mmCIF file of C-alpha atoms in Angstrom:
data_model
loop_
_atom_site.group_PDB
_atom_site.id
_atom_site.type_symbol
_atom_site.label_atom_id
_atom_site.label_comp_id
_atom_site.label_asym_id
_atom_site.label_seq_id
_atom_site.Cartn_x
_atom_site.Cartn_y
_atom_site.Cartn_z
ATOM 1 C CA MET X 1 109.243 1.403 88.385
ATOM 2 C CA LEU X 2 106.014 3.401 88.288
ATOM 3 C CA ILE X 3 103.475 3.385 85.454
ATOM 4 C CA LEU X 4 101.143 6.363 85.068
ATOM 5 C CA ILE X 5 97.772 5.713 83.437
ATOM 6 C CA PRO X 6 95.985 8.850 82.189
ATOM 7 C CA GLN X 7 92.211 8.960 82.571
ATOM 8 C CA GLN X 8 91.558 8.489 78.845
ATOM 9 C CA ALA X 9 93.753 5.379 78.770
ATOM 10 C CA ALA X 10 91.977 3.955 81.818
ATOM 11 C CA GLU X 11 88.576 4.481 80.199
ATOM 12 C CA ARG X 12 89.719 2.775 76.997
ATOM 13 C CA VAL X 13 91.056 -0.297 78.794
ATOM 14 C CA ARG X 14 87.811 -0.652 80.750
ATOM 15 C CA SER X 15 85.745 -0.543 77.573
ATOM 16 C CA LEU X 16 87.776 -2.383 74.922
ATOM 17 C CA GLY X 17 87.318 -6.013 75.929
ATOM 18 C CA SER X 18 89.853 -8.741 76.721
ATOM 19 C CA TRP X 19 93.326 -7.652 75.623
ATOM 20 C CA GLY X 20 95.385 -5.429 73.373
ATOM 21 C CA ARG X 21 98.773 -3.940 72.701
ATOM 22 C CA LEU X 22 100.308 -1.207 74.789
ATOM 23 C CA SER X 23 102.721 1.631 74.026
ATOM 24 C CA LEU X 24 104.438 3.841 76.580
ATOM 25 C CA ARG X 25 106.809 6.721 76.971
ATOM 26 C CA ILE X 26 109.512 5.636 79.420
ATOM 27 C CA ASN X 27 111.836 7.754 81.531
ATOM 28 C CA ASP X 28 114.615 5.254 82.238
ATOM 29 C CA PRO X 29 116.737 7.428 84.577
ATOM 30 C CA GLU X 30 113.784 8.056 86.912
ATOM 31 C CA GLN X 31 112.153 4.688 86.287
ATOM 32 C CA PHE X 32 108.634 5.705 85.412
ATOM 33 C CA ALA X 33 106.469 5.493 82.319
ATOM 34 C CA VAL X 34 103.174 6.829 81.006
ATOM 35 C CA VAL X 35 100.688 5.011 78.787
ATOM 36 C CA ARG X 36 100.797 6.558 75.323
ATOM 37 C CA GLY X 37 98.539 4.299 73.278
ATOM 38 C CA LEU X 38 96.355 1.188 73.266
ATOM 39 C CA SER X 39 94.910 -1.215 70.744
ATOM 40 C CA GLN X 40 91.959 -3.562 70.800
ATOM 41 C CA GLN X 41 93.484 -7.011 70.435
ATOM 42 C CA GLY X 42 95.821 -7.040 67.399
ATOM 43 C CA GLN X 43 94.522 -3.888 65.750
ATOM 44 C CA ALA X 44 96.433 -0.623 65.296
ATOM 45 C CA ILE X 45 97.489 1.276 68.398
ATOM 46 C CA PHE X 46 95.616 4.541 68.887
ATOM 47 C CA PRO X 47 96.939 7.379 71.068
ATOM 48 C CA VAL X 48 95.289 7.927 74.442
ATOM 49 C CA GLU X 49 96.827 11.154 75.686
ATOM 50 C CA PRO X 50 95.601 14.391 77.211
ATOM 51 C CA SER X 51 95.920 17.728 75.433
ATOM 52 C CA PRO X 52 99.481 18.787 74.478
ATOM 53 C CA GLU X 53 99.821 21.237 77.363
ATOM 54 C CA HIS X 54 99.130 18.425 79.855
ATOM 55 C CA ARG X 55 101.033 15.670 78.067
ATOM 56 C CA LEU X 56 103.390 13.686 80.281
ATOM 57 C CA LEU X 57 106.947 12.842 79.150
ATOM 58 C CA ALA X 58 106.242 14.574 75.829
ATOM 59 C CA SER X 59 109.947 14.730 74.932
ATOM 60 C CA TYR X 60 110.409 10.952 75.230
ATOM 61 C CA PRO X 61 109.868 8.577 72.286
ATOM 62 C CA THR X 62 106.925 6.193 72.186
ATOM 63 C CA VAL X 63 107.836 2.518 72.609
ATOM 64 C CA SER X 64 105.521 -0.389 71.786
ATOM 65 C CA THR X 65 106.509 -2.513 74.719
ATOM 66 C CA GLY X 66 103.705 -4.497 76.220
ATOM 67 C CA TRP X 67 100.106 -5.552 76.590
ATOM 68 C CA TRP X 68 96.978 -4.776 78.526
ATOM 69 C CA LEU X 69 95.043 -7.815 79.717
ATOM 70 C CA SER X 70 91.669 -8.462 81.307
ATOM 71 C CA VAL X 71 92.225 -10.740 84.323
ATOM 72 C CA ASN X 72 90.489 -12.483 87.205
ATOM 73 C CA PRO X 73 90.114 -10.336 90.362
ATOM 74 C CA ASP X 74 92.248 -12.848 92.296
ATOM 75 C CA LEU X 75 95.326 -11.633 90.430
ATOM 76 C CA HIS X 76 94.978 -8.130 91.892
ATOM 77 C CA LEU X 77 94.737 -9.568 95.387
ATOM 78 C CA MET X 78 98.012 -11.411 94.666
ATOM 79 C CA TRP X 79 99.531 -8.093 93.485
ATOM 80 C CA LEU X 80 98.725 -6.586 96.883
ATOM 81 C CA ALA X 81 100.360 -9.469 98.735
ATOM 82 C CA LEU X 82 103.461 -9.374 96.535
ATOM 83 C CA MET X 83 103.881 -5.609 96.905
ATOM 84 C CA ALA X 84 103.993 -6.117 100.677
ATOM 85 C CA ARG X 85 106.951 -8.472 100.178
ATOM 86 C CA ARG X 86 109.240 -6.419 97.971
ATOM 87 C CA GLY X 87 111.355 -8.320 95.462
ATOM 88 C CA THR X 88 108.994 -11.295 95.186
ATOM 89 C CA SER X 89 107.325 -12.448 91.973
ATOM 90 C CA LEU X 90 104.345 -14.513 90.911
ATOM 91 C CA THR X 91 105.069 -17.698 88.980
ATOM 92 C CA LEU X 92 104.389 -17.484 85.275
ATOM 93 C CA ASP X 93 101.918 -20.374 85.557
ATOM 94 C CA ALA X 94 99.915 -18.525 88.222
ATOM 95 C CA PHE X 95 99.895 -15.349 86.136
ATOM 96 C CA ARG X 96 98.782 -17.230 83.020
ATOM 97 C CA ALA X 97 95.983 -18.968 84.957
ATOM 98 C CA ALA X 98 94.537 -15.551 85.910
ATOM 99 C CA VAL X 99 94.341 -14.377 82.274
ATOM 100 C CA PRO X 100 91.292 -16.018 80.648
ATOM 101 C CA ASN X 101 91.932 -14.532 77.188
ATOM 102 C CA GLY X 102 94.894 -13.026 75.366
ATOM 103 C CA TYR X 103 97.798 -14.264 77.526
ATOM 104 C CA LYS X 104 101.172 -13.521 75.904
ATOM 105 C CA ALA X 105 104.254 -15.633 76.623
ATOM 106 C CA PRO X 106 107.203 -13.357 77.453
ATOM 107 C CA GLY X 107 110.469 -13.404 75.542
ATOM 108 C CA ALA X 108 113.879 -12.986 77.149
ATOM 109 C CA PRO X 109 113.560 -9.272 78.092
ATOM 110 C CA GLY X 110 109.930 -9.659 79.132
ATOM 111 C CA TYR X 111 107.211 -7.046 78.732
ATOM 112 C CA LEU X 112 105.220 -4.540 80.749
ATOM 113 C CA ALA X 113 101.557 -5.363 81.294
ATOM 114 C CA ILE X 114 98.561 -3.449 82.579
ATOM 115 C CA THR X 115 95.888 -5.706 84.002
ATOM 116 C CA HIS X 116 92.206 -4.845 84.269
ATOM 117 C CA ALA X 117 90.108 -6.784 86.799
ATOM 118 C CA PRO X 118 86.416 -6.221 86.082
ATOM 119 C CA GLY X 119 84.216 -7.088 89.033
ATOM 120 C CA LEU X 120 87.017 -6.487 91.529
ATOM 121 C CA LYS X 121 84.967 -4.317 93.873
ATOM 122 C CA ASP X 122 82.234 -6.931 94.061
ATOM 123 C CA ALA X 123 84.710 -9.741 94.650
ATOM 124 C CA TYR X 124 86.883 -7.951 97.246
ATOM 125 C CA PRO X 125 85.063 -4.831 98.477
ATOM 126 C CA GLU X 126 87.042 -4.723 101.712
ATOM 127 C CA HIS X 127 90.467 -4.196 100.107
ATOM 128 C CA GLY X 128 89.829 -1.040 98.058
ATOM 129 C CA LEU X 129 92.108 -2.259 95.276
ATOM 130 C CA PRO X 130 92.191 -0.399 91.925
ATOM 131 C CA ASP X 131 90.829 -2.268 88.922
ATOM 132 C CA LEU X 132 93.975 -1.358 86.934
ATOM 133 C CA LEU X 133 97.422 -2.566 88.010
ATOM 134 C CA ALA X 134 100.798 -3.193 86.360
ATOM 135 C CA TRP X 135 103.356 -6.001 86.053
ATOM 136 C CA HIS X 136 106.738 -6.813 84.543
ATOM 137 C CA VAL X 137 106.283 -10.232 82.959
ATOM 138 C CA THR X 138 109.413 -12.296 82.194
ATOM 139 C CA PRO X 139 110.125 -16.015 81.698
ATOM 140 C CA GLY X 140 111.012 -16.089 85.401
ATOM 141 C CA GLY X 141 107.626 -14.807 86.576
ATOM 142 C CA ALA X 142 105.463 -11.704 86.936
ATOM 143 C CA GLN X 143 106.705 -8.953 89.242
ATOM 144 C CA PRO X 144 104.205 -6.345 90.484
ATOM 145 C CA ILE X 145 104.857 -2.713 89.516
ATOM 146 C CA ALA X 146 103.588 0.419 91.221
ATOM 147 C CA VAL X 147 100.851 2.155 89.252
ATOM 148 C CA SER X 148 99.095 5.507 89.456
ATOM 149 C CA VAL X 149 95.740 5.905 87.691
ATOM 150 C CA GLU X 150 94.554 9.447 87.044
ATOM 151 C CA PRO X 151 91.302 9.933 88.985
ATOM 152 C CA ASP X 152 88.121 11.283 87.417
ATOM 153 C CA THR X 153 88.661 14.569 89.263
ATOM 154 C CA THR X 154 92.117 16.105 89.759
ATOM 155 C CA SER X 155 91.110 19.669 90.560
ATOM 156 C CA ILE X 156 90.129 21.478 93.758
ATOM 157 C CA ARG X 157 86.829 19.587 93.531
ATOM 158 C CA GLN X 158 88.640 16.562 94.949
ATOM 159 C CA LEU X 159 88.159 18.305 98.305
ATOM 160 C CA ASN X 160 84.387 18.715 98.004
ATOM 161 C CA ASP X 161 83.669 16.660 101.116
ATOM 162 C CA HIS X 162 86.391 18.269 103.232
ATOM 163 C CA TRP X 163 86.620 21.928 102.173
ATOM 164 C CA PRO X 164 84.133 24.737 101.352
ATOM 165 C CA VAL X 165 84.896 24.357 97.634
ATOM 166 C CA GLN X 166 81.658 25.770 96.265
ATOM 167 C CA GLU X 167 81.797 28.843 98.505
ATOM 168 C CA LEU X 168 85.429 29.631 97.685
ATOM 169 C CA GLN X 169 84.924 29.056 93.956
ATOM 170 C CA SER X 170 82.301 31.815 94.005
ATOM 171 C CA LYS X 171 84.692 34.360 95.568
ATOM 172 C CA ARG X 172 86.599 37.057 93.696
ATOM 173 C CA ILE X 173 89.671 38.679 95.260
ATOM 174 C CA MET X 174 91.717 41.626 94.051
ATOM 175 C CA LEU X 175 95.420 41.358 94.859
ATOM 176 C CA VAL X 176 97.368 44.619 94.675
ATOM 177 C CA GLY X 177 101.097 43.962 94.365
ATOM 178 C CA ALA X 178 102.641 40.948 92.595
ATOM 179 C CA GLY X 179 106.142 41.023 94.043
ATOM 180 C CA SER X 180 107.692 38.416 96.321
ATOM 181 C CA ILE X 181 104.907 38.559 98.927
ATOM 182 C CA GLY X 182 102.182 39.136 96.336
ATOM 183 C CA SER X 183 103.209 36.219 94.123
ATOM 184 C CA ALA X 184 103.305 33.858 97.114
ATOM 185 C CA THR X 185 99.903 35.181 98.224
ATOM 186 C CA ALA X 186 98.432 34.602 94.764
ATOM 187 C CA HIS X 187 99.630 30.999 94.743
ATOM 188 C CA ALA X 188 98.203 30.448 98.228
ATOM 189 C CA LEU X 189 94.805 31.931 97.335
ATOM 190 C CA ALA X 190 94.561 29.825 94.169
ATOM 191 C CA GLY X 191 95.621 26.761 96.140
ATOM 192 C CA TYR X 192 92.808 27.377 98.622
ATOM 193 C CA GLY X 193 90.348 27.306 95.725
ATOM 194 C CA ILE X 194 89.456 30.981 95.233
ATOM 195 C CA GLY X 195 87.461 31.111 92.002
ATOM 196 C CA SER X 196 88.692 34.427 90.602
ATOM 197 C CA LEU X 197 91.786 36.591 91.145
ATOM 198 C CA ILE X 198 92.493 40.064 89.777
ATOM 199 C CA LEU X 199 96.219 40.848 89.879
ATOM 200 C CA ILE X 200 97.281 44.523 89.993
ATOM 201 C CA ASP X 201 100.923 45.572 89.577
ATOM 202 C CA PRO X 202 102.675 47.809 86.990
ATOM 203 C CA ASP X 203 106.193 46.411 87.480
ATOM 204 C CA ARG X 204 108.179 44.062 85.284
ATOM 205 C CA LEU X 205 110.105 41.057 86.553
ATOM 206 C CA ALA X 206 113.780 41.990 86.962
ATOM 207 C CA TRP X 207 116.935 39.987 87.622
ATOM 208 C CA HIS X 208 117.053 40.944 91.288
ATOM 209 C CA ASN X 209 113.473 39.736 91.812
ATOM 210 C CA LEU X 210 114.412 36.114 91.176
ATOM 211 C CA VAL X 211 115.849 35.601 94.654
ATOM 212 C CA ARG X 212 112.338 35.532 96.187
ATOM 213 C CA HIS X 213 109.724 35.792 93.448
ATOM 214 C CA THR X 214 107.734 32.692 92.456
ATOM 215 C CA SER X 215 108.131 33.367 88.715
ATOM 216 C CA ALA X 216 110.939 31.752 86.759
ATOM 217 C CA ARG X 217 113.926 33.259 84.937
ATOM 218 C CA LYS X 218 112.235 32.815 81.543
ATOM 219 C CA HIS X 219 109.774 35.604 82.471
ATOM 220 C CA ILE X 220 112.431 38.305 82.976
ATOM 221 C CA GLY X 221 111.251 41.553 81.339
ATOM 222 C CA ARG X 222 107.567 40.647 81.359
ATOM 223 C CA HIS X 223 105.008 42.269 83.634
ATOM 224 C CA LYS X 224 104.890 40.370 86.918
ATOM 225 C CA VAL X 225 101.111 40.039 86.757
ATOM 226 C CA THR X 226 101.249 38.512 83.255
ATOM 227 C CA ALA X 227 103.870 35.917 84.196
ATOM 228 C CA LEU X 228 102.063 35.125 87.422
ATOM 229 C CA ALA X 229 98.698 34.755 85.667
ATOM 230 C CA GLU X 230 100.145 32.281 83.164
ATOM 231 C CA GLU X 231 101.770 30.198 85.877
ATOM 232 C CA LEU X 232 98.643 30.124 88.026
ATOM 233 C CA THR X 233 96.411 29.227 85.087
ATOM 234 C CA ALA X 234 98.640 26.244 84.268
ATOM 235 C CA LEU X 235 98.939 25.133 87.901
ATOM 236 C CA ARG X 236 95.440 25.956 89.201
ATOM 237 C CA PRO X 237 92.974 25.825 86.288
ATOM 238 C CA ASP X 238 90.006 26.139 88.666
ATOM 239 C CA THR X 239 91.011 29.741 89.409
ATOM 240 C CA LYS X 240 90.303 32.386 86.779
ATOM 241 C CA VAL X 241 93.154 34.903 86.820
ATOM 242 C CA VAL X 242 92.927 38.392 85.327
ATOM 243 C CA ALA X 243 96.193 40.371 84.992
ATOM 244 C CA ARG X 244 96.171 44.169 84.974
ATOM 245 C CA ALA X 245 99.503 46.011 84.735
ATOM 246 C CA LEU X 246 98.162 49.046 86.602
ATOM 247 C CA ASP X 247 99.534 51.295 89.329
ATOM 248 C CA VAL X 248 97.109 51.489 92.257
ATOM 249 C CA ILE X 249 97.895 55.215 92.687
ATOM 250 C CA GLU X 250 98.113 56.438 89.085
ATOM 251 C CA HIS X 251 95.248 54.271 87.828
ATOM 252 C CA ALA X 252 92.937 54.444 90.821
ATOM 253 C CA ASP X 253 89.961 55.287 88.606
ATOM 254 C CA GLN X 254 90.420 52.102 86.535
ATOM 255 C CA ILE X 255 90.949 49.971 89.626
ATOM 256 C CA ARG X 256 87.807 51.407 91.219
ATOM 257 C CA ALA X 257 85.793 50.059 88.294
ATOM 258 C CA LEU X 258 87.376 46.608 88.695
ATOM 259 C CA LEU X 259 86.174 46.392 92.299
ATOM 260 C CA ALA X 260 82.588 45.759 91.205
ATOM 261 C CA GLY X 261 81.739 42.189 92.150
ATOM 262 C CA THR X 262 84.897 41.793 94.237
ATOM 263 C CA ASP X 263 84.599 40.205 97.689
ATOM 264 C CA LEU X 264 87.945 41.126 99.242
ATOM 265 C CA VAL X 265 91.004 43.277 98.542
ATOM 266 C CA VAL X 266 94.492 42.134 99.532
ATOM 267 C CA CYS X 267 97.379 44.616 99.335
ATOM 268 C CA ALA X 268 100.912 43.226 99.092
ATOM 269 C CA ALA X 269 102.430 46.354 97.520
ATOM 270 C CA ASP X 270 105.425 48.234 98.905
ATOM 271 C CA GLY X 271 105.048 51.754 100.208
ATOM 272 C CA GLY X 272 102.676 53.583 102.499
ATOM 273 C CA ALA X 273 101.018 55.488 99.652
ATOM 274 C CA ALA X 274 99.986 52.285 97.860
ATOM 275 C CA ARG X 275 98.556 50.890 101.090
ATOM 276 C CA ARG X 276 96.627 54.061 101.830
ATOM 277 C CA VAL X 277 95.110 54.258 98.344
ATOM 278 C CA THR X 278 94.207 50.559 98.391
ATOM 279 C CA GLY X 279 92.520 50.949 101.762
ATOM 280 C CA HIS X 280 90.655 54.056 100.584
ATOM 281 C CA LEU X 281 89.420 52.343 97.389
ATOM 282 C CA ALA X 282 88.265 49.292 99.342
ATOM 283 C CA ARG X 283 86.485 51.401 101.965
ATOM 284 C CA ARG X 284 84.674 53.447 99.293
ATOM 285 C CA ALA X 285 83.555 50.159 97.684
ATOM 286 C CA GLY X 286 82.369 48.776 101.032
ATOM 287 C CA LEU X 287 84.985 46.011 100.999
ATOM 288 C CA THR X 288 87.404 44.641 103.553
ATOM 289 C CA ALA X 289 91.078 45.276 102.756
ATOM 290 C CA VAL X 290 93.858 43.056 104.085
ATOM 291 C CA LEU X 291 97.295 44.708 104.147
ATOM 292 C CA ALA X 292 99.876 41.959 103.732
ATOM 293 C CA CYS X 293 102.829 44.276 103.154
ATOM 294 C CA PRO X 294 106.474 44.322 104.210
ATOM 295 C CA GLY X 295 107.339 46.842 106.880
ATOM 296 C CA ARG X 296 110.574 48.410 108.127
ATOM 297 C CA ARG X 297 111.695 47.976 111.691
ATOM 298 C CA ARG X 298 112.249 51.220 113.506
ATOM 299 C CA PRO X 299 115.776 51.630 114.895
ATOM 300 C CA ARG X 300 115.971 51.569 118.674
#
């Protein structure tokens, strides 16, 4: 079992006090759950969820199934030891002793609990334990459960100390061609942390494109750049994506205007003419052009 704790839920638990009720959405087949709501002690449960587009397990019903409890830091050290010995549990007496306020005796099926250990880092700085953990509490004892707490930063800025994030976020790249190679290139550039992408391609996604294109079947008939921009925006919100359904040859004058403020041009379009025009436009703008295009092998 894995319990996911969104950032808003984590903040609420840390600020509410000693204990409260807990509601979750549970995916039984895959054995994981996400915190849906919290209360302060016996008051009404209030939702603690991200925006609808980022909501986890949105199609699953909400179940009021447990409690969150403020506990002594020693309990989280016990969690670590128990997780190292899979299948072992803490006695109910030991669990109860670590809960100064709000302990709830479990019924026959038990309940899920999230425990908050204020002062943990001061008590055990060497272990690096999270201050929020999870348990399945039954009359037979308390079994530790894996937990994943959403960090304060989940974007490319997580790599600030290891990657030139600020430099890459300031870069703007024009990508000409949004086919199989172009779509993969766009995903790679956004994954590296490029701040702005301009996608250029006049074609629509067709059935035969699905064998290698990154876009899904639901986008059939749409312009490739539009589908790709939507997918990238959802997956890589740190990258601003602009979609332009333009032909690099027919609409060279419009594309020339878009090159202002661009740092690099990447061409992933088919055909020698498209490559030549892209290279010419980049050269006239004083920019480097990278030709990442498929080529045909000459027969021997």
